[in-house]
Short mmCIF file of C-alpha atoms in Angstrom, two decimals:
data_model
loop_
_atom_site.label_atom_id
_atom_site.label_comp_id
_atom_site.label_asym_id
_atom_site.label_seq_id
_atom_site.Cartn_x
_atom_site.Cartn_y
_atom_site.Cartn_z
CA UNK E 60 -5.32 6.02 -16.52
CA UNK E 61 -4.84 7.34 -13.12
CA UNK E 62 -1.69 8.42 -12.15
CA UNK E 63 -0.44 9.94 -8.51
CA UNK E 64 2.77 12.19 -8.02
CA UNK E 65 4.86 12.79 -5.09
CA UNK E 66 7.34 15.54 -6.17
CA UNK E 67 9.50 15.58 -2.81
CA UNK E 68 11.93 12.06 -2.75
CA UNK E 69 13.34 13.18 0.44
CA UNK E 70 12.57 15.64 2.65
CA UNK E 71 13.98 16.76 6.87
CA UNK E 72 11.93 18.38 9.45
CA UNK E 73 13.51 19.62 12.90
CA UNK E 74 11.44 18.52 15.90
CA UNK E 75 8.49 19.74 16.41
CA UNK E 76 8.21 21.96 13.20
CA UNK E 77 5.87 21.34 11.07
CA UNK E 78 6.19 19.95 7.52
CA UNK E 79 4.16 19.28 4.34
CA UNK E 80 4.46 16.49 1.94
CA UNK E 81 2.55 16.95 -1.64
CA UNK E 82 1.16 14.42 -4.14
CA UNK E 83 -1.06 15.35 -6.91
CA UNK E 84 -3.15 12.78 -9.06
CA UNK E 85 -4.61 12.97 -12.31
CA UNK E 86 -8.27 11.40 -12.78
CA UNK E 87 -10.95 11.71 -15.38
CA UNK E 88 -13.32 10.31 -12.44
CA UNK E 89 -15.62 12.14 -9.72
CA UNK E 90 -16.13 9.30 -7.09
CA UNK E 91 -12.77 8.60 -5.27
CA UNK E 92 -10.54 8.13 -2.57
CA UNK E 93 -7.13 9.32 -0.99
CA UNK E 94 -4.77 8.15 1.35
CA UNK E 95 -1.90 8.85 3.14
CA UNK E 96 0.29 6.05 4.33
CA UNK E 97 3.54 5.55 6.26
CA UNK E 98 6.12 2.81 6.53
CA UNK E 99 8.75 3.07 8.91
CA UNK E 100 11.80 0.75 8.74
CA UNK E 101 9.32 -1.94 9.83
CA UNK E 102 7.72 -1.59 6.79
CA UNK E 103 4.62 -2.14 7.68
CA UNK E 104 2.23 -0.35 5.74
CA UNK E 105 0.64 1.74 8.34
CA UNK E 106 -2.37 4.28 7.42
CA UNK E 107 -2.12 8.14 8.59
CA UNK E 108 -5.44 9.76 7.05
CA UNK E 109 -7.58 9.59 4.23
CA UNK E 110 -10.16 11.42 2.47
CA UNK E 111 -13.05 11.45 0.19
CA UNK E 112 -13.59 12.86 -2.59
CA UNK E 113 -17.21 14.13 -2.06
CA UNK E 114 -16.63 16.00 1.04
CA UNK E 115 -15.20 19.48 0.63
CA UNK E 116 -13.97 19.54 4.67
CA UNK E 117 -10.09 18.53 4.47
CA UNK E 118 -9.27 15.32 6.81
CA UNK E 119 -8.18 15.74 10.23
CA UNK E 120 -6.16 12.67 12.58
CA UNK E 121 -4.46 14.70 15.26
CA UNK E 122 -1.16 16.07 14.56
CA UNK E 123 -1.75 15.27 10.54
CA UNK E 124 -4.22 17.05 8.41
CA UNK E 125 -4.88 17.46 4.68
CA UNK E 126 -5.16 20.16 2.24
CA UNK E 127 -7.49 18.57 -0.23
CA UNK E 128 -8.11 20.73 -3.90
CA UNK E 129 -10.10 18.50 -5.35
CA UNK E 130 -9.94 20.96 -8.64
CA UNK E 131 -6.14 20.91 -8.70
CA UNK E 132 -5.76 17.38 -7.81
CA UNK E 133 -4.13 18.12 -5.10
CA UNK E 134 -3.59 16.13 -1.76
CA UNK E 135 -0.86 17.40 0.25
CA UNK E 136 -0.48 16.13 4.14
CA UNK E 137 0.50 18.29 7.00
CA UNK E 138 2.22 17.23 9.66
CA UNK E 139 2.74 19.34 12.66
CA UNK E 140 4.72 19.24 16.19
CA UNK E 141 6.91 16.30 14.06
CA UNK E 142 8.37 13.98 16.48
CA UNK E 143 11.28 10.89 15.97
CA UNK E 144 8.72 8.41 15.34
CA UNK E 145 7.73 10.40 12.19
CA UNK E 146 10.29 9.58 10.30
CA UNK E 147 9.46 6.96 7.44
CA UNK E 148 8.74 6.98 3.95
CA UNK E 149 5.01 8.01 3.29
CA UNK E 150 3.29 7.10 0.37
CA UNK E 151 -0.01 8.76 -0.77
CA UNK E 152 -2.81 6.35 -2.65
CA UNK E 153 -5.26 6.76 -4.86
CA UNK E 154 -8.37 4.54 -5.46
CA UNK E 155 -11.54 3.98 -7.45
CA UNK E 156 -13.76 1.57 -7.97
CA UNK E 157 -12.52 0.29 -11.20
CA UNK E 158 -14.07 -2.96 -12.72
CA UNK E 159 -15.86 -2.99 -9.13
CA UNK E 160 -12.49 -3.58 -7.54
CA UNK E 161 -10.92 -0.57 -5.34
CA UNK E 162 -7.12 -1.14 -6.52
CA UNK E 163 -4.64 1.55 -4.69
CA UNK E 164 -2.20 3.40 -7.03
CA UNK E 165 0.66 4.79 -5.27
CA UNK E 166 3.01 7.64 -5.43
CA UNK E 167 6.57 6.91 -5.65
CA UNK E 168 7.02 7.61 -1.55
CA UNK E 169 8.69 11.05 -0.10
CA UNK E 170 11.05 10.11 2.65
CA UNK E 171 10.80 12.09 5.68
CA UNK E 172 13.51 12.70 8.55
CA UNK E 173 13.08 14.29 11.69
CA UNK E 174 15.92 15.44 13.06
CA UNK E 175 16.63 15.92 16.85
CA UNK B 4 -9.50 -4.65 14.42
CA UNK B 5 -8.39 -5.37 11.07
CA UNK B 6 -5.21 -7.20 11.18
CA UNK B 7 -3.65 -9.01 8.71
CA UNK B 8 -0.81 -11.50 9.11
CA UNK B 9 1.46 -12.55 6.77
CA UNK B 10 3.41 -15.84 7.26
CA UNK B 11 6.59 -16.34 6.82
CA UNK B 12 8.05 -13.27 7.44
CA UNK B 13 11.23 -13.81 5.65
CA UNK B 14 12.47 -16.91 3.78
CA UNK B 15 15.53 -17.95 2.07
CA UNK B 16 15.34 -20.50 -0.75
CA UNK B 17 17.08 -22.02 -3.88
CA UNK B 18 16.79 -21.15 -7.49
CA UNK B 19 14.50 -23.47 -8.93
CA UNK B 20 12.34 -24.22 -5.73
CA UNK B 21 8.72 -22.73 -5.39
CA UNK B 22 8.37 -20.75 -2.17
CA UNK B 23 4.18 -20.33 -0.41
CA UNK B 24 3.75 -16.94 1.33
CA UNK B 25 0.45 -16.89 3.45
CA UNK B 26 -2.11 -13.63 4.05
CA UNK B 27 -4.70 -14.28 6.46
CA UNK B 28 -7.52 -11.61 7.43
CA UNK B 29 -7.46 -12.25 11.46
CA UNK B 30 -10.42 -10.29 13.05
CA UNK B 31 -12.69 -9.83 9.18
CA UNK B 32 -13.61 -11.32 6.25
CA UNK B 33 -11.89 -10.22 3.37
CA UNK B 34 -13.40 -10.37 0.13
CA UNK B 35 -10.77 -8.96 -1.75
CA UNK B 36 -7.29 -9.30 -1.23
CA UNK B 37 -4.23 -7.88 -2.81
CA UNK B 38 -0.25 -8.60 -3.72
CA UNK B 39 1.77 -6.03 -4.01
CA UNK B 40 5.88 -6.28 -4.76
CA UNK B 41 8.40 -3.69 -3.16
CA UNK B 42 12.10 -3.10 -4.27
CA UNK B 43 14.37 -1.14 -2.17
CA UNK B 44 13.29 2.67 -1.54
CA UNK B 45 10.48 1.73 -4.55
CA UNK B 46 6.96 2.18 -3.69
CA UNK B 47 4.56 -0.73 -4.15
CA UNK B 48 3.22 -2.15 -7.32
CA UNK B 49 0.20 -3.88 -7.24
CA UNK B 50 0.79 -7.71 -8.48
CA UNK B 51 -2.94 -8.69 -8.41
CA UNK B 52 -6.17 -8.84 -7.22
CA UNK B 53 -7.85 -11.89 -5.65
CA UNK B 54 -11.54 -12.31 -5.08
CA UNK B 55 -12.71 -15.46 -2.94
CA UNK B 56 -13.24 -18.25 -4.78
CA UNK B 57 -12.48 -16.88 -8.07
CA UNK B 58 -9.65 -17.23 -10.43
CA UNK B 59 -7.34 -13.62 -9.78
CA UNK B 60 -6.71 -10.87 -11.93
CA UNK B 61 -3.39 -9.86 -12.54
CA UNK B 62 -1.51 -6.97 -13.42
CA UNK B 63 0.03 -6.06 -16.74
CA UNK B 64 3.51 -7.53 -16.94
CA UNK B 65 3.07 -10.20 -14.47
CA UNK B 66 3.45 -13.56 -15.25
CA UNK B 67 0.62 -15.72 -13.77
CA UNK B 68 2.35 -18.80 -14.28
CA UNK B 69 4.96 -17.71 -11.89
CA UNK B 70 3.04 -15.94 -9.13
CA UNK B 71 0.13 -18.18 -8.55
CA UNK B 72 -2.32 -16.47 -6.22
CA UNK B 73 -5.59 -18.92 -4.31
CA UNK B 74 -7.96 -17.62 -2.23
CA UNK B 75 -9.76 -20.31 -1.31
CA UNK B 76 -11.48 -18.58 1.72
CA UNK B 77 -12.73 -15.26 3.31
CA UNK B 78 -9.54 -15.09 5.82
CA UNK B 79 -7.04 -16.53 3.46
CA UNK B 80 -4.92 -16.36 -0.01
CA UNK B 81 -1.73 -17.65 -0.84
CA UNK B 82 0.84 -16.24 -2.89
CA UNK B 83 3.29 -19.10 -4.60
CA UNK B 84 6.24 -18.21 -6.11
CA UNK B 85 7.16 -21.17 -8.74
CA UNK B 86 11.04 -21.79 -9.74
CA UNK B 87 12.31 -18.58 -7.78
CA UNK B 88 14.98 -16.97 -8.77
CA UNK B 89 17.34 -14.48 -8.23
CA UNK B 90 15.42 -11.90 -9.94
CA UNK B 91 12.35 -12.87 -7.92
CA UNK B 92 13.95 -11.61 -4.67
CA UNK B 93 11.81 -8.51 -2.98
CA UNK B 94 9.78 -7.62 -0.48
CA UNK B 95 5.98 -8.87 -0.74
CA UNK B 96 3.58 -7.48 0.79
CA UNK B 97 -0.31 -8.12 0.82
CA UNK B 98 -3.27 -6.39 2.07
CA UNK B 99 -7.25 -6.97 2.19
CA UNK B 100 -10.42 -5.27 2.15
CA UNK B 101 -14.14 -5.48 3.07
CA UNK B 102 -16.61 -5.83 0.21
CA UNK B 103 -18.37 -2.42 0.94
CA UNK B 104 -15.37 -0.42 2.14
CA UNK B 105 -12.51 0.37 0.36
CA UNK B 106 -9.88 0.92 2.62
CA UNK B 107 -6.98 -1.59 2.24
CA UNK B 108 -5.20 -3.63 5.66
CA UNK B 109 -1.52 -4.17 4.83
CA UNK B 110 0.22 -7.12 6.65
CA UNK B 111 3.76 -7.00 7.38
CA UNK B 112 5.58 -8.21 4.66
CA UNK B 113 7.84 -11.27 3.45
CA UNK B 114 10.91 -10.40 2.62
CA UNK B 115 12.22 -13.09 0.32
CA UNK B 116 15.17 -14.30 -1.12
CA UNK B 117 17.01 -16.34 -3.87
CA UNK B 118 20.36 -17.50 -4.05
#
């Protein structure tokens, strides 16, 4: 079964530093999917980047970036120039297509500050 | 694009009462839809899975007798809660997704609770 780690329950940034938030997964498969999600106090589930397993180039939204090792299992996200508005929990996915259906498996969350 | 809504947004109800919590796909058809449950500073854990027009497939350790899930069309499925109680209080949140894409649109959540 796959299973994804986030190692980091809490973590604080200073404005505009940058941080990085790791998750590792364990699959047996070749063909899949990662995320990167954030919920503020809203908690509305709100998607940062994502990136696929067959290309080698990490994923790139503006101030957020991955460093995918696909060989590790590793998926950590960068954020840089952190601002207020960053801080919420972030949760990192994982998904297949298993029985045809794309089901997410999530980390347990790393909640991220950023302090004035 | 790809909004989905989730109505209502919060609700407060009696033990023993069944509660309906809505997910509609607003701007897309969603062929799959998900439930997921949240606890406080938990992460979500996927409830089950809900095809259109087909009977949904549940997660291990989730009683489908109590969370009965329809989805009866592309833009819609239901969650019902049946004789909530305490314990049943959480946060429940669903999402969808297209057929050939795999990426999953949250809505916003129900926060629900039983006295």
């Amino acid at each position: 079964a796959q299973t994804v780690t986030q190692s980091q329950p809490e973590m604080s940034v200073q404005e505009a530093e940058t941080v990085t938030l790791s998750c590792t997964y364990d699959t047996s498969e070749n063909n899949y999917y990662l995320f990167w999600y954030k919920q503020p106090p809203s908690r509305q589930m709100i998607l940062v980047i994502r990136q696929e397993a067959y290309k080698q180039q990490n994923a790139t939204e503006n101030r957020f970036s991955v460093n995918f090792q696909k060989a590790a299992k590793s998926f950590s996200l960068k954020i840089s120039d952190s601002q207020l508005g960053d801080t919420a929990m972030y949760f990192c996915a994982f998904s297949s297509a298993t029985s045809g259906t794309y089901k997410y498996i999530f980390g347990t969350g790393t909640r991220l500050k950023v302090l004035a | 694009g790809a909004v989905v809504s989730q109505h209502p947004s919060w609700v407060i109800c009696k033990s023993g009462t069944s509660v309906k919590i809505e997910c509609r796909s607003l701007d897309f058809q969603a062929t799959t839809m998900f439930w997921y449950r949240q606890f406080p500073k938990q992460s979500l854990m996927l409830m089950a899975t809900s095809n259109e027009g087909s009977k949904a497939t549940y997660e291990q350790g989730v009683e489908k007798d109590k969370f009965l899930i329809n989805h009866a069309s592309l833009t819609l499925s239901t969650l019902t809660v049946t004789s909530a109680h305490p314990e049943d209080s959480s946060f429940y949140i669903c999402s969808a997704s297209l057929s050939s894409y795999n990426e999953q649109f949250f809505g916003p959540g129900t926060r629900l609770t039983v006295l």
